[in-house]
Coordinates of C-alpha atoms in Angstrom, one line a residue:
M410 CA 0.0 0.0 0.0
T411 CA 1.4 3.4 -0.9
I412 CA 1.8 6.4 1.4
K413 CA -0.8 8.3 -0.6
K414 CA -3.4 5.5 -0.2
M415 CA -2.7 5.2 3.5
L416 CA -3.3 9.0 4.0
I417 CA -6.5 8.8 1.9
M418 CA -7.8 6.0 4.2
A419 CA -6.9 8.0 7.2
A420 CA -8.8 11.0 5.9
I421 CA -11.9 8.8 5.4
G422 CA -11.5 7.4 8.9
L423 CA -11.2 10.9 10.3
S424 CA -14.5 12.0 8.8
G425 CA -16.3 8.8 9.7
L426 CA -15.0 8.3 13.2
G427 CA -15.3 11.8 14.6
L428 CA -17.0 11.8 17.9
A429 CA -19.0 14.7 19.4
A430 CA -17.0 17.1 21.4
C431 CA -17.6 17.1 25.2
G432 CA -19.1 20.4 26.4
N433 CA -20.3 23.3 24.2
K434 CA -18.4 25.4 21.8
T435 CA -18.1 28.4 24.1
A436 CA -15.0 28.8 26.2
D437 CA -15.3 27.5 29.8
T438 CA -13.5 28.7 32.8
G439 CA -11.8 25.7 34.4
K440 CA -10.8 25.7 38.1
A441 CA -7.1 25.7 38.7
A442 CA -6.9 22.1 39.7
D443 CA -8.7 21.0 36.5
R444 CA -7.1 23.5 34.2
I445 CA -5.7 22.1 30.9
D446 CA -2.2 23.4 30.1
L447 CA -1.6 23.3 26.4
V448 CA 1.9 22.4 25.1
S449 CA 2.3 23.1 21.4
R450 CA 5.1 23.1 18.8
E451 CA 6.4 26.3 17.3
N452 CA 5.3 27.9 14.0
G453 CA 7.2 26.2 11.2
S454 CA 7.1 22.8 12.9
G455 CA 5.9 20.1 10.6
T456 CA 4.3 18.3 13.5
R457 CA 2.3 21.4 14.4
G458 CA 1.3 22.0 10.8
A459 CA 0.0 18.4 10.4
F460 CA -1.7 18.4 13.8
T461 CA -3.6 21.6 13.3
E462 CA -4.7 20.7 9.8
M463 CA -6.0 17.3 10.7
T464 CA -7.8 18.5 13.8
G465 CA -9.4 21.5 12.1
I466 CA -7.5 24.0 14.2
L467 CA -6.0 25.4 11.0
K468 CA -8.8 27.3 9.3
K469 CA -8.9 28.6 5.8
D470 CA -9.9 32.2 5.1
D471 CA -9.9 32.9 1.4
D472 CA -6.3 32.1 0.4
K473 CA -5.0 32.4 3.9
K474 CA -4.6 29.7 6.5
I475 CA -5.2 30.8 10.1
D476 CA -3.8 28.7 13.0
Q477 CA -6.2 29.0 15.9
T478 CA -3.9 27.4 18.5
A479 CA -4.6 29.3 21.8
K480 CA -2.2 32.1 22.7
T481 CA -2.0 30.6 26.2
A482 CA -0.2 27.5 24.8
I483 CA 3.3 26.7 26.1
I484 CA 5.5 26.7 22.9
Q485 CA 8.3 24.2 22.6
N486 CA 10.8 24.1 19.8
S487 CA 11.4 20.4 19.8
T488 CA 9.8 17.0 20.4
E489 CA 12.0 16.5 23.5
G490 CA 10.7 19.9 24.8
V491 CA 7.1 18.8 24.5
I492 CA 7.8 15.5 26.3
S493 CA 9.6 17.3 29.1
S494 CA 6.8 19.8 29.6
V495 CA 4.1 17.2 29.8
K496 CA 6.2 14.9 32.0
G497 CA 6.6 17.7 34.5
N498 CA 3.0 19.0 34.5
S499 CA 0.0 16.9 35.6
R500 CA -2.4 19.2 33.8
A501 CA -0.5 19.3 30.5
I502 CA -1.5 17.9 27.1
G503 CA 0.7 17.9 24.0
Y504 CA 1.4 16.1 20.7
I505 CA 4.5 14.3 19.4
S506 CA 5.6 11.7 16.8
L507 CA 4.6 8.1 17.6
G508 CA 8.3 7.2 16.9
S509 CA 9.3 9.5 19.8
L510 CA 6.8 8.2 22.4
N511 CA 8.5 6.9 25.6
S512 CA 7.5 5.8 29.1
N513 CA 7.8 9.3 30.6
V514 CA 4.3 10.2 29.3
A515 CA 1.0 8.6 28.5
A516 CA -0.6 8.5 25.1
L517 CA -4.4 9.0 24.6
K518 CA -6.5 7.1 22.2
V519 CA -8.0 9.4 19.6
N520 CA -11.6 8.7 18.5
G521 CA -11.3 5.5 20.6
V522 CA -8.3 4.2 18.6
K523 CA -4.8 3.6 20.0
A524 CA -1.9 4.7 17.8
S525 CA 0.0 1.7 16.5
R526 CA 1.6 0.4 13.4
E527 CA -1.5 -1.8 12.8
T528 CA -4.1 1.0 13.3
I529 CA -2.1 3.4 11.0
L530 CA -1.7 0.7 8.3
E531 CA -5.5 0.0 8.4
G532 CA -6.3 3.7 8.2
K533 CA -8.1 3.6 11.6
Y534 CA -5.9 6.0 13.5
P535 CA -6.8 9.5 12.3
L536 CA -3.7 11.5 13.1
Q537 CA -1.1 10.3 10.7
R538 CA 1.3 12.0 8.3
P539 CA 4.4 11.3 6.1
F540 CA 8.0 11.7 7.0
N541 CA 9.6 13.3 3.9
I542 CA 13.1 14.1 2.8
V543 CA 13.9 16.8 0.3
W544 CA 17.0 17.6 -1.9
S545 CA 18.0 19.6 -4.9
S546 CA 19.0 18.5 -8.3
D547 CA 22.7 19.0 -7.6
L548 CA 22.8 16.5 -4.7
S549 CA 26.2 14.9 -4.3
G550 CA 27.0 11.2 -5.0
V551 CA 27.2 10.7 -1.2
G552 CA 23.8 12.2 -0.7
K553 CA 22.3 10.0 -3.4
D554 CA 24.0 6.9 -1.9
F555 CA 22.5 7.7 1.5
I556 CA 19.0 8.0 0.1
A557 CA 19.6 4.6 -1.6
F558 CA 20.5 3.2 1.8
I559 CA 17.3 4.7 3.3
D560 CA 15.2 3.1 0.5
S561 CA 17.1 -0.3 0.9
K562 CA 16.1 -3.4 2.8
Q563 CA 18.4 -2.4 5.6
G564 CA 17.1 1.1 5.8
Q565 CA 13.4 0.1 5.8
A566 CA 14.1 -2.4 8.6
I567 CA 15.4 0.5 10.7
I568 CA 12.2 2.4 10.0
R569 CA 10.1 -0.6 11.2
D570 CA 12.3 -1.0 14.3
N571 CA 11.5 2.6 15.2
R572 CA 7.7 2.0 15.3
L573 CA 7.2 3.7 12.0
I574 CA 5.7 2.4 8.8
E575 CA 8.1 1.9 5.9
A576 CA 7.3 3.6 2.6
K577 CA 9.1 1.1 0.3
T578 CA 8.1 -2.5 -0.1
D579 CA 10.3 -5.2 -1.7
A580 CA 13.3 -2.9 -1.2
P581 CA 16.6 -4.1 -2.6
A582 CA 19.6 -4.9 -0.3
Y583 CA 22.2 -2.1 0.0
S584 CA 25.8 -2.6 -0.9
S585 CA 28.5 0.0 0.0
K586 CA 30.4 1.6 -2.8
G587 CA 33.2 2.7 -0.5
L588 CA 32.5 6.4 -0.9
S589 CA 34.0 9.2 1.3
G590 CA 32.8 12.7 2.0
K591 CA 30.4 14.8 4.1
L592 CA 26.7 15.1 4.3
S593 CA 24.6 17.8 6.1
I594 CA 21.0 17.0 7.0
V595 CA 18.7 19.6 8.5
G596 CA 15.1 19.9 9.6
S597 CA 12.3 18.2 11.5
T598 CA 12.9 17.3 15.2
S599 CA 10.4 14.5 14.7
V600 CA 12.3 12.9 11.9
S601 CA 15.7 13.5 13.5
P602 CA 15.6 10.5 15.9
L603 CA 15.0 8.2 12.9
M604 CA 17.5 9.9 10.8
E605 CA 20.2 9.5 13.5
K606 CA 19.6 5.8 13.5
L607 CA 19.7 5.6 9.7
A608 CA 22.9 7.7 9.6
E609 CA 24.6 5.5 12.3
A610 CA 23.9 2.3 10.4
Y611 CA 25.0 3.9 7.1
K612 CA 28.3 5.1 8.6
K613 CA 29.0 1.5 9.7
E614 CA 28.8 0.6 6.0
N615 CA 30.7 3.7 5.0
P616 CA 33.2 4.7 7.7
A617 CA 34.8 7.4 5.5
I618 CA 31.6 9.4 5.4
S619 CA 30.7 11.9 8.1
I620 CA 27.1 13.1 8.6
D621 CA 26.0 16.1 10.5
I622 CA 22.3 16.3 11.6
T623 CA 20.7 19.5 12.8
S624 CA 17.2 19.5 14.3
N625 CA 15.5 22.8 13.9
G626 CA 12.1 22.3 12.3
S627 CA 10.6 21.2 8.9
S628 CA 10.4 24.7 7.4
A629 CA 14.1 25.4 8.3
G630 CA 15.1 22.1 6.6
I631 CA 13.4 23.1 3.4
T632 CA 15.0 26.6 3.5
A633 CA 18.4 25.1 4.2
V634 CA 18.3 22.9 1.1
K635 CA 17.1 25.8 -1.1
E636 CA 19.9 28.0 0.3
K637 CA 22.5 25.3 -0.3
T638 CA 23.4 25.2 3.4
A639 CA 22.2 21.6 3.7
D640 CA 22.3 18.6 1.4
I641 CA 19.0 16.9 2.6
G642 CA 16.1 18.4 4.5
M643 CA 13.8 16.5 6.9
V644 CA 10.1 17.4 6.7
S645 CA 7.4 15.9 8.9
R646 CA 4.4 16.9 6.8
D647 CA 3.4 17.4 3.2
L648 CA 5.1 20.1 1.3
T649 CA 3.2 23.0 -0.2
A650 CA 3.5 23.6 -3.9
K651 CA 5.6 26.7 -3.2
E652 CA 8.0 24.8 -0.9
S653 CA 8.4 21.9 -3.3
K654 CA 9.3 24.1 -6.3
G655 CA 12.9 23.3 -7.4
L656 CA 13.2 20.4 -5.0
T657 CA 12.7 16.6 -5.1
D658 CA 10.8 15.2 -2.1
D659 CA 10.1 11.6 -1.1
A660 CA 8.2 9.9 1.7
I661 CA 10.5 7.6 3.6
A662 CA 8.0 6.6 6.3
L663 CA 4.5 7.1 7.7
D664 CA 4.1 8.3 11.2
G665 CA 1.3 8.8 13.7
I666 CA 0.9 12.0 15.8
V667 CA 0.3 10.9 19.4
V668 CA -1.6 13.1 21.9
I669 CA 0.3 12.9 25.2
V670 CA -0.6 13.6 28.8
H671 CA 1.0 13.2 32.3
K672 CA 1.3 9.6 33.4
D673 CA -1.0 10.4 36.4
N674 CA -3.8 11.8 34.1
K675 CA -6.8 9.5 34.3
T676 CA -8.1 10.5 30.8
S677 CA -7.6 7.7 28.3
N678 CA -9.4 8.9 25.1
I679 CA -10.2 12.1 23.3
S680 CA -12.1 12.9 20.2
I681 CA -10.9 15.0 17.2
D682 CA -13.6 17.6 18.0
T683 CA -12.5 17.8 21.6
L684 CA -8.9 18.2 20.6
A685 CA -9.8 21.1 18.4
D686 CA -11.7 22.7 21.3
V687 CA -8.9 22.1 23.7
F688 CA -6.1 23.5 21.6
S689 CA -8.1 26.5 20.3
G690 CA -8.8 27.4 23.9
K691 CA -12.6 26.8 23.9
L692 CA -12.4 24.0 26.4
T693 CA -10.0 24.6 29.3
S694 CA -11.0 22.1 32.0
W695 CA -10.1 18.4 32.2
D696 CA -13.4 17.6 33.8
K697 CA -15.0 18.5 30.5
V698 CA -12.9 15.9 28.6
K699 CA -14.6 12.5 28.8

């Protein structure tokens, strides 16, 4: 099944599985003990872009897109920052890549569905997006060889081992060409953990190649490739037509966006509609989330 087909299935599941939001559409004033503390990624984050679009927080006004994330949200510039904020705050809620989920926080079901490889493949889990890489036409031989490794049997196995869904089926085995050189990879903090694993395995096959990975957001990765300050960009969302102009992009994996809370939080499930109300600031009390 292709990445595009998986995303179409997810969109169908999202429209069919949406549950009614708890509470009404007007903002409530939660008591301090029950107050929901929002933790969001920064503008330019691919994870934020995908999350706000899939939940309906990103609204279209003519040709403009308006992100209605509440101004009260705590903004973090990395996946690790979101996890740390939620881990240290019993009232917090945030969102991260499924591949970055760890035991420090708890993941909520969305529309009654747990995020997993199986539910994403089946199109049942509604919050899913591609992990893309981008590069320009003058990419070096080392860069092309690294992409070949990602698309190989060995590379796709690493993707599976990191709780992500591989984009390539029946991938060929990789064989080192004995190349040497340097490679700069810049972009999404969600893709970075996977890219570090891929780079580590690739360098074992090619010890004469050094790879530098910078995690600073999807938009920054696209810009770096266009400005020739990076060889490959990491993007955790679909590219716009403007962004993709002059670049080649390819989906290397499919990821789920997981909604996370403190481990002591008793909430286990949240609907898409409720997520939209929570992150837009219309619903501010945990006792309204059921």
